[in-house]
Tab-separated table of C-alpha atoms in Angstrom:
chain	number	residue	atom	x	y	z
M	141	MET	CA	-155.801	-115.404	-12.345
M	142	MET	CA	-158.208	-112.559	-12.310
M	143	CYS	CA	-159.559	-113.743	-8.996
M	144	GLU	CA	-156.164	-113.533	-7.305
M	145	LYS	CA	-155.601	-109.932	-8.369
M	146	SER	CA	-158.970	-108.833	-7.118
M	147	GLN	CA	-158.370	-110.400	-3.697
M	148	GLY	CA	-154.989	-108.618	-3.455
M	149	GLU	CA	-156.604	-105.315	-4.378
M	150	VAL	CA	-159.327	-105.794	-1.784
M	151	LYS	CA	-156.730	-106.493	0.934
M	152	SER	CA	-154.685	-103.441	0.004
M	153	LYS	CA	-157.851	-101.278	0.004
M	154	GLN	CA	-158.759	-102.617	3.485
M	155	GLN	CA	-155.246	-101.885	4.755
M	156	ALA	CA	-155.403	-98.403	3.272
M	157	ALA	CA	-158.777	-97.788	4.923
M	158	ALA	CA	-157.451	-98.999	8.284
M	159	GLN	CA	-154.382	-96.782	7.963
M	160	ALA	CA	-156.566	-93.806	7.057
M	161	GLY	CA	-158.762	-94.497	10.097
M	162	LYS	CA	-155.689	-94.525	12.347
M	163	ALA	CA	-154.513	-91.252	10.809
M	164	ALA	CA	-157.906	-89.640	11.369
M	165	LYS	CA	-157.943	-90.805	15.001
M	166	ALA	CA	-154.402	-89.432	15.488
M	167	VAL	CA	-155.427	-86.067	14.066
M	168	THR	CA	-158.477	-85.747	16.295
M	169	ALA	CA	-156.901	-87.134	19.521
M	170	GLY	CA	-153.326	-86.027	18.904
M	171	ILE	CA	-150.295	-88.253	18.535
M	172	ARG	CA	-149.184	-87.876	22.136
M	173	SER	CA	-152.347	-87.389	24.108
M	174	LYS	CA	-151.833	-85.300	27.257
M	175	LYS	CA	-151.007	-87.342	30.309
M	176	SER	CA	-152.916	-86.542	33.480
M	177	SER	CA	-150.549	-84.699	35.870
M	178	LYS	CA	-149.708	-86.271	39.209
M	179	VAL	CA	-151.426	-84.681	42.185
M	180	ARG	CA	-148.794	-83.562	44.694
M	181	LYS	CA	-149.980	-83.679	48.282
M	182	SER	CA	-146.840	-82.250	49.895
M	183	ALA	CA	-145.283	-78.801	49.571
M	184	THR	CA	-141.756	-80.195	49.821
M	185	PHE	CA	-140.020	-82.003	46.999
M	186	HIS	CA	-138.119	-85.207	47.802
M	187	ARG	CA	-135.605	-86.426	45.275
M	188	PRO	CA	-136.537	-89.925	44.113
M	189	LYS	CA	-134.429	-92.801	45.390
M	190	THR	CA	-132.053	-93.936	42.674
M	191	LEU	CA	-129.637	-96.813	42.300
M	192	LYS	CA	-126.904	-96.775	44.941
M	193	LYS	CA	-123.972	-98.983	44.054
M	194	GLU	CA	-121.710	-100.555	46.650
M	195	ARG	CA	-118.252	-99.025	46.906
M	196	ALA	CA	-115.492	-100.853	45.098
M	197	PRO	CA	-112.260	-99.027	46.026
M	198	LYS	CA	-109.231	-99.401	43.800
M	199	TYR	CA	-106.817	-99.338	46.773
M	200	PRO	CA	-107.124	-99.469	50.606
M	201	ARG	CA	-107.330	-96.030	52.231
M	202	LEU	CA	-105.235	-97.139	55.228
M	203	SER	CA	-101.933	-98.898	54.594
M	204	ALA	CA	-102.093	-100.854	57.865
M	205	PRO	CA	-104.688	-101.192	60.634
M	206	LYS	CA	-104.078	-98.992	63.674
M	207	GLY	CA	-102.537	-100.695	66.672
M	208	GLN	CA	-103.975	-100.402	70.150
M	209	LYS	CA	-102.567	-97.281	71.789
M	210	MET	CA	-103.608	-98.021	75.358
M	211	ASP	CA	-101.599	-100.967	76.660
M	212	GLN	CA	-100.990	-101.552	80.382
M	213	PHE	CA	-97.795	-99.471	80.349
M	214	GLN	CA	-99.644	-96.534	78.785
M	215	ILE	CA	-102.584	-96.809	81.202
M	216	ILE	CA	-100.627	-96.929	84.494
M	217	LYS	CA	-98.016	-94.191	84.617
M	218	TYR	CA	-96.612	-94.621	88.146
M	219	PRO	CA	-97.651	-95.478	91.723
M	220	LEU	CA	-98.220	-92.592	94.107
M	221	THR	CA	-95.998	-92.489	97.202
M	222	THR	CA	-97.444	-89.653	99.270
M	223	GLU	CA	-98.237	-89.984	102.981
M	224	SER	CA	-101.970	-90.314	102.318
M	225	ALA	CA	-101.241	-93.034	99.731
M	226	MET	CA	-99.104	-94.920	102.268
M	227	LYS	CA	-101.932	-94.676	104.810
M	228	LYS	CA	-104.321	-96.174	102.211
M	229	ILE	CA	-101.858	-99.047	101.623
M	230	GLU	CA	-101.617	-99.834	105.335
M	231	ASP	CA	-105.228	-99.280	106.437
M	232	ASN	CA	-107.460	-100.017	103.441
M	233	ASN	CA	-105.449	-102.587	101.427
M	234	THR	CA	-105.485	-100.069	98.568
M	235	LEU	CA	-102.792	-99.038	96.078
M	236	VAL	CA	-102.832	-95.556	94.524
M	237	PHE	CA	-101.715	-95.012	90.929
M	238	ILE	CA	-101.479	-92.078	88.551
M	239	THR	CA	-103.070	-93.204	85.288
M	240	ASP	CA	-103.834	-91.961	81.800
M	241	VAL	CA	-106.835	-89.615	81.741
M	242	ARG	CA	-108.494	-91.575	78.915
M	243	ALA	CA	-108.368	-94.920	80.783
M	244	ASN	CA	-111.560	-96.226	82.388
M	245	LYS	CA	-111.915	-98.351	85.532
M	246	GLN	CA	-112.058	-101.684	83.688
M	247	GLN	CA	-108.882	-100.865	81.740
M	248	ILE	CA	-107.090	-99.805	84.944
M	249	SER	CA	-108.150	-103.023	86.689
M	250	GLN	CA	-106.918	-105.184	83.792
M	251	ALA	CA	-103.631	-103.249	83.556
M	252	VAL	CA	-102.918	-103.747	87.279
M	253	LYS	CA	-103.727	-107.452	86.913
M	254	LYS	CA	-101.349	-107.814	83.939
M	255	MET	CA	-98.476	-105.806	85.416
M	256	TYR	CA	-98.463	-106.970	89.020
M	257	ASP	CA	-100.378	-110.302	88.940
M	258	ILE	CA	-102.899	-109.163	91.553
M	259	ALA	CA	-106.701	-109.183	91.624
M	260	CYS	CA	-108.625	-105.957	92.198
M	261	GLN	CA	-111.771	-105.817	94.285
M	262	LYS	CA	-112.739	-102.386	92.965
M	263	VAL	CA	-111.274	-99.238	91.418
M	264	ASN	CA	-112.155	-95.658	92.340
M	265	THR	CA	-110.927	-92.831	90.133
M	266	LEU	CA	-110.761	-89.065	90.248
M	267	VAL	CA	-109.285	-86.378	88.048
M	268	ARG	CA	-107.151	-83.983	90.020
M	269	PRO	CA	-107.345	-80.210	89.470
M	270	ASP	CA	-104.028	-80.346	87.590
M	271	GLY	CA	-105.691	-82.659	85.009
M	272	VAL	CA	-104.113	-85.955	86.098
M	273	LYS	CA	-106.221	-89.043	86.835
M	274	LYS	CA	-105.650	-90.831	90.135
M	275	ALA	CA	-106.869	-94.397	90.691
M	276	TYR	CA	-107.456	-96.066	94.056
M	277	VAL	CA	-107.140	-99.813	93.443
M	278	ARG	CA	-108.581	-101.885	96.293
M	279	LEU	CA	-107.103	-105.400	96.379
M	280	THR	CA	-108.972	-108.583	97.239
M	281	GLN	CA	-108.491	-110.334	100.583
M	282	ASP	CA	-106.059	-112.796	98.947
M	283	PHE	CA	-103.442	-110.070	98.379
M	284	ASP	CA	-101.801	-107.730	100.866
M	285	ALA	CA	-101.150	-104.197	99.607
M	286	LEU	CA	-97.993	-103.881	101.776
M	287	ASP	CA	-96.417	-106.972	100.175
M	288	VAL	CA	-97.333	-105.776	96.664
M	289	ALA	CA	-95.966	-102.279	97.432
M	290	ASN	CA	-92.682	-103.864	98.580
M	291	LYS	CA	-92.538	-105.973	95.419
M	292	ILE	CA	-93.170	-102.920	93.223
M	293	GLY	CA	-90.632	-100.848	95.143
M	294	ILE	CA	-92.867	-98.141	96.592
M	295	ILE	CA	-91.837	-98.797	100.207
């Protein structure tokens, strides 16, 4: 019995000595020893990149998707019936249209194809000084501009 007590006392004395050693080390070194500061090589500060979560909206911001504004009827306003336009129809197999200013040549070509069932060889455009876009639509050899003009009602 005596032997057991003495072993317990020895263990507690060893633990106490170890704890005292730790305390002495903490006193000399300090509890939170000073961390070496980071060397900054740039004069400008950049905010660190943090977690960026993906958006999870509670409701859609648009109630319905926007429809296409530029259909063929919006692109081609009307055919031009001036003397110079008539000369183009007769001589160059070309129809002249007044179109929307925002329409490009491909859109004009597709609109003419949809509206009048004719194929375009090429489209030349210009914006007149009054701010209106004029399109010269040259037809392919398969179509005659005079016949198409009659069908449309220009002549």
